[in-house]
Coordinates of C-alpha atoms in Angstrom, one line a residue:
Chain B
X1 CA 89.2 79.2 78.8
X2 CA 90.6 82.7 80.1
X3 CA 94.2 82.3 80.2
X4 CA 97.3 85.0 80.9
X5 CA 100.5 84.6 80.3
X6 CA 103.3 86.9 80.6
X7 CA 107.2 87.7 79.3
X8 CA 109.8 89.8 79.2
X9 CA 111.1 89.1 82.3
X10 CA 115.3 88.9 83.3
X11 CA 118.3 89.7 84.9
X12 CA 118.8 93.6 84.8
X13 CA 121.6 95.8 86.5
X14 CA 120.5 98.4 88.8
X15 CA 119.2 101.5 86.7
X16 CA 118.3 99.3 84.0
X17 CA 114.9 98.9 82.0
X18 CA 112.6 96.0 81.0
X19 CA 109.7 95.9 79.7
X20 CA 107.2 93.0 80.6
X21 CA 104.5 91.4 78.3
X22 CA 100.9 90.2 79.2
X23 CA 99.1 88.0 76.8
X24 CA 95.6 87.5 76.9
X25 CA 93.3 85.1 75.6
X26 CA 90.1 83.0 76.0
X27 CA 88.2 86.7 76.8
X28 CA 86.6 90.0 75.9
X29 CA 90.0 91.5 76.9
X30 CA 89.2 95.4 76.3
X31 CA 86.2 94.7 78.9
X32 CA 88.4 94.3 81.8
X33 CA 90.1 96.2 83.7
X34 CA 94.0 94.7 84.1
X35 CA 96.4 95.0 87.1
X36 CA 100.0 94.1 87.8
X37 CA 100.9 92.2 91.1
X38 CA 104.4 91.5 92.3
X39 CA 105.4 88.6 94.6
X40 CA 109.3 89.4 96.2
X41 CA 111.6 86.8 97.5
X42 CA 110.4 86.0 101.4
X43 CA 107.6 88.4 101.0
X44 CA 104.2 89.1 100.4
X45 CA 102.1 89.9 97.3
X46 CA 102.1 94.1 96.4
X47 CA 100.4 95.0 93.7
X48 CA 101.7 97.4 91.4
X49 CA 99.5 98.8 88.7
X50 CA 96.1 99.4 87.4
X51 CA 94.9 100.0 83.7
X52 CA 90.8 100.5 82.8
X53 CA 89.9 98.3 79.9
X54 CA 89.8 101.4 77.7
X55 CA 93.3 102.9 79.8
X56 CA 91.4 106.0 80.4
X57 CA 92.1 105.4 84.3
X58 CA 95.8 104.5 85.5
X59 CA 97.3 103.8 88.9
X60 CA 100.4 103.1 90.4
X61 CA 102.0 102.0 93.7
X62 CA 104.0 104.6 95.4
X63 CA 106.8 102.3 95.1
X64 CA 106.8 102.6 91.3
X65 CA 105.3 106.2 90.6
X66 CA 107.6 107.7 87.8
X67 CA 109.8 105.0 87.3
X68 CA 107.1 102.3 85.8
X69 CA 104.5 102.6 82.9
X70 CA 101.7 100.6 82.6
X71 CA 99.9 101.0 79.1
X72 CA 97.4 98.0 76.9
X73 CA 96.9 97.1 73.0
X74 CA 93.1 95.7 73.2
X75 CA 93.7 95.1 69.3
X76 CA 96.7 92.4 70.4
X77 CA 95.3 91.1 73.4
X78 CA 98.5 92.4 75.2
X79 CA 98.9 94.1 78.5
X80 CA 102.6 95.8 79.2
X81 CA 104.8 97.4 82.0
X82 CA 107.7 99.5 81.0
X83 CA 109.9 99.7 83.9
X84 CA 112.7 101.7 84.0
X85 CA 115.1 103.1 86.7
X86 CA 115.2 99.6 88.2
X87 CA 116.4 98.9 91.4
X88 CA 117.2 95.7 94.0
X89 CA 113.6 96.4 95.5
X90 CA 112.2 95.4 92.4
X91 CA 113.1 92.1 92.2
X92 CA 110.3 89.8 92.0
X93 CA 107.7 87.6 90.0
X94 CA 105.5 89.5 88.2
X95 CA 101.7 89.0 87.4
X96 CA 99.2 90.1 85.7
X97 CA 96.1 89.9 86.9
X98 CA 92.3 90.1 85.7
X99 CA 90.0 92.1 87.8
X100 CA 86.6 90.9 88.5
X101 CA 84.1 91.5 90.8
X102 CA 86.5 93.6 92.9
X103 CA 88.7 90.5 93.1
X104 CA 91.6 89.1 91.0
X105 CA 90.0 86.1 89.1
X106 CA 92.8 84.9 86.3
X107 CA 96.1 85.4 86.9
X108 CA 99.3 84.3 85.0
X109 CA 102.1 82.0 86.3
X110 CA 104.0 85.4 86.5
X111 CA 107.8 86.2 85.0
X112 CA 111.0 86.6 87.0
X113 CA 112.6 89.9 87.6
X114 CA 116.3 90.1 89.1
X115 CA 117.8 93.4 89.5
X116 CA 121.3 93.0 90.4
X117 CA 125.1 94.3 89.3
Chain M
X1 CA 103.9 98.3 106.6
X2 CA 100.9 96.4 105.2
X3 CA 97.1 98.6 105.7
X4 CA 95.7 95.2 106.3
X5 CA 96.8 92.4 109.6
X6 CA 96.9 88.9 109.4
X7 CA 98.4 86.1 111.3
X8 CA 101.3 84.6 110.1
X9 CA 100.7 81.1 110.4
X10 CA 97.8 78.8 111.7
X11 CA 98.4 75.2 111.6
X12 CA 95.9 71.8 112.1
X13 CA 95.6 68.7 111.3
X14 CA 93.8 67.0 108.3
X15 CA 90.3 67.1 108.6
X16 CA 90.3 69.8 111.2
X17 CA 89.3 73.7 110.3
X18 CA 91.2 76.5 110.6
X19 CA 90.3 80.3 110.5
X20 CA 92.2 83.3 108.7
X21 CA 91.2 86.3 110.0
X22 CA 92.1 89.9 108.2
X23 CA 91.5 93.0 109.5
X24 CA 91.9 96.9 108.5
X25 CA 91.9 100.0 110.0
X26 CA 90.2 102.5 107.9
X27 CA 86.4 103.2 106.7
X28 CA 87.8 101.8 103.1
X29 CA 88.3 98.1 104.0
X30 CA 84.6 98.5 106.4
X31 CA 82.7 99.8 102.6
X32 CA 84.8 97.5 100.3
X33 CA 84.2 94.1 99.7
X34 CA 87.4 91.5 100.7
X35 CA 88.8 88.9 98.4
X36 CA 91.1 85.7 99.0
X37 CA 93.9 84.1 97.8
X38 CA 95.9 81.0 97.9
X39 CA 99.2 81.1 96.8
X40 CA 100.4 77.5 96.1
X41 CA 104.1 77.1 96.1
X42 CA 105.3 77.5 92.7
X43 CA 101.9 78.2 91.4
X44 CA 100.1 81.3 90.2
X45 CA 98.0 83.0 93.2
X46 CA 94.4 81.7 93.1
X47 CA 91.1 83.1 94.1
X48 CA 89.3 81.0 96.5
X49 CA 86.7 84.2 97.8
X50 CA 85.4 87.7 95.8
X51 CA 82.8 89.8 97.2
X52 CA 83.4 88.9 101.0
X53 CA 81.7 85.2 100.5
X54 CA 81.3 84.4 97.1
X55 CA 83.6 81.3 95.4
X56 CA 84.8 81.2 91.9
X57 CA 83.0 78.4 89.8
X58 CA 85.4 75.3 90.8
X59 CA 86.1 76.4 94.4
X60 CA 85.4 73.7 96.7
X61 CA 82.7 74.5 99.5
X62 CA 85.4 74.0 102.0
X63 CA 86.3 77.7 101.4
X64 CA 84.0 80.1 103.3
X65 CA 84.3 83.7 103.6
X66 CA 82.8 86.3 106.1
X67 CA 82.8 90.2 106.7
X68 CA 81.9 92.3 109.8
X69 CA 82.9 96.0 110.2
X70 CA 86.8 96.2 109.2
X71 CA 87.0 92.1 109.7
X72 CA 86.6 89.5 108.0
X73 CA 87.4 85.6 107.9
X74 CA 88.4 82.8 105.6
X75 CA 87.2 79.4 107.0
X76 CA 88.9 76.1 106.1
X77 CA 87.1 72.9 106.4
X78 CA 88.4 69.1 105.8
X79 CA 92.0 70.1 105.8
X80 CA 94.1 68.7 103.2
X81 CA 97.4 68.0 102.7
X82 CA 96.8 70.1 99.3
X83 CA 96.1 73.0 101.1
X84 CA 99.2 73.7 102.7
X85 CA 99.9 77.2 101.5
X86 CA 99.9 81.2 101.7
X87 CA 96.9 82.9 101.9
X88 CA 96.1 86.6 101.5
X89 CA 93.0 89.1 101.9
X90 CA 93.1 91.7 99.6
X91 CA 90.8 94.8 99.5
X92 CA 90.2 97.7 97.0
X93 CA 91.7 101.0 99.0
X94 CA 90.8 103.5 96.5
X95 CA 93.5 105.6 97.5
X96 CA 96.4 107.5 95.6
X97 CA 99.1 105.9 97.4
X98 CA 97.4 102.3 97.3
X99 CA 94.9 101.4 95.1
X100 CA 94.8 97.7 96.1
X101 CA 95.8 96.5 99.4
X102 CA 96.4 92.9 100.0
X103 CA 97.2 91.8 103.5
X104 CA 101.1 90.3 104.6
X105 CA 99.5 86.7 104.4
X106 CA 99.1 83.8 106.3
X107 CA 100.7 80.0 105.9
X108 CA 98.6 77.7 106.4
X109 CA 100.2 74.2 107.6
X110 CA 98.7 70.9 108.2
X111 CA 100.5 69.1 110.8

């Protein structure tokens, strides 16, 4: 079974840097492309970054250009997203998220995020 | 300010249907195919629809999708209880500011 499941996740003061963990398993991981979605409190879902299964092609939200990296290690399995700069806008649970078929098909149960001084 | 509309909320009663519509704007959400979600509270988002109508092996036939021009549709049948959640379209935008575009989402509430 295709299963995600991420880390890394915490309380960070504004400024700050984390760097959040995607583990992969159950699939041909370096045959998918991966993405990160975030869900903030009392709003919707935005996604936030796109890696190609061999990360020759990477995309970002406006909202994160230059602040967040998003970079993959097919040989562990593992999808990550340095983000640095933080601020109170990106609080919020984090995904990771499978692409297939143009849609998001497994998805992790997502790690908490809280920027705050 | 999302690229994509939906309502906030439609509401029925068990058994009933109910209808989610999303719609976009630009010539990218008319020549991309739509995907849906459920987002279950507490629970990681789920995709009920891919490819405008197609369901996930596992995803009851209660689900239905449909696409016309820059709308499209998620049809519920047989409301449950169960599915008393937030659901979003989500498109491919191909753009440098948004790559993916997912809509503001709807609740869905069985009375």
């Amino acid at each position: 079974e295709a299963q995600l499941g991420e880390s890394g996740g915490g309380l960070v003061q504004p400024g700050g840097s984390l760097r959040l963990s995607c583990a992969a398993s159950g699939f041909n991981f370096n045959d998918f492309q991966m993405n990160w979605v975030r869900l903030a409190p009392g709003k919707g879902l935005e996604w936030v970054s796109y890696i190609s299964g061999g990360s020759a092609s990477i995309y970002y939200a406006d909202s994160v250009k230059g602040r967040f990296t998003i970079s993959r290690d097919n040989a562990k399995n593992a999808l990550y997203l340095q983000m640095n700069n933080l601020r109170g806008e990106d609080t919020a649970l984090y995904y990771c998220a499978r692409e297939y078929m143009d849609g998001f098909d497994i998805w992790g149960q997502g790690t908490t995020v809280t920027v705050s001084s | 300010q999302s690229l994509l509309t939906q309502p906030p909320s439609v509401s029925a009663a068990p058994g009933q249907k109910v209808t989610i519509s999303c719609s976009g704007s630009t010539s990218r959400f008319a020549n991309n195919y739509v995907s849906w979600y459920q987002l279950l509270p507490g629970a990681a988002p789920k995709l009920l629809i891919y490819e405008n109508n197609k369901r996930p092996s596992g995803i009851p036939d209660r689900f239905s999708g449909s696409k016309s021009g820059t709308s499209a549709t998620l049809d519920i049948t047989g409301l449950q209880t169960g599915d008393e959640a937030d659901y979003y379209c989500g498109v491919w935008h191909n753009n440098l500011t948004v790559l993916y575009a997912f809509g503001p989402g709807t609740k869905v509430t069985v009375l």
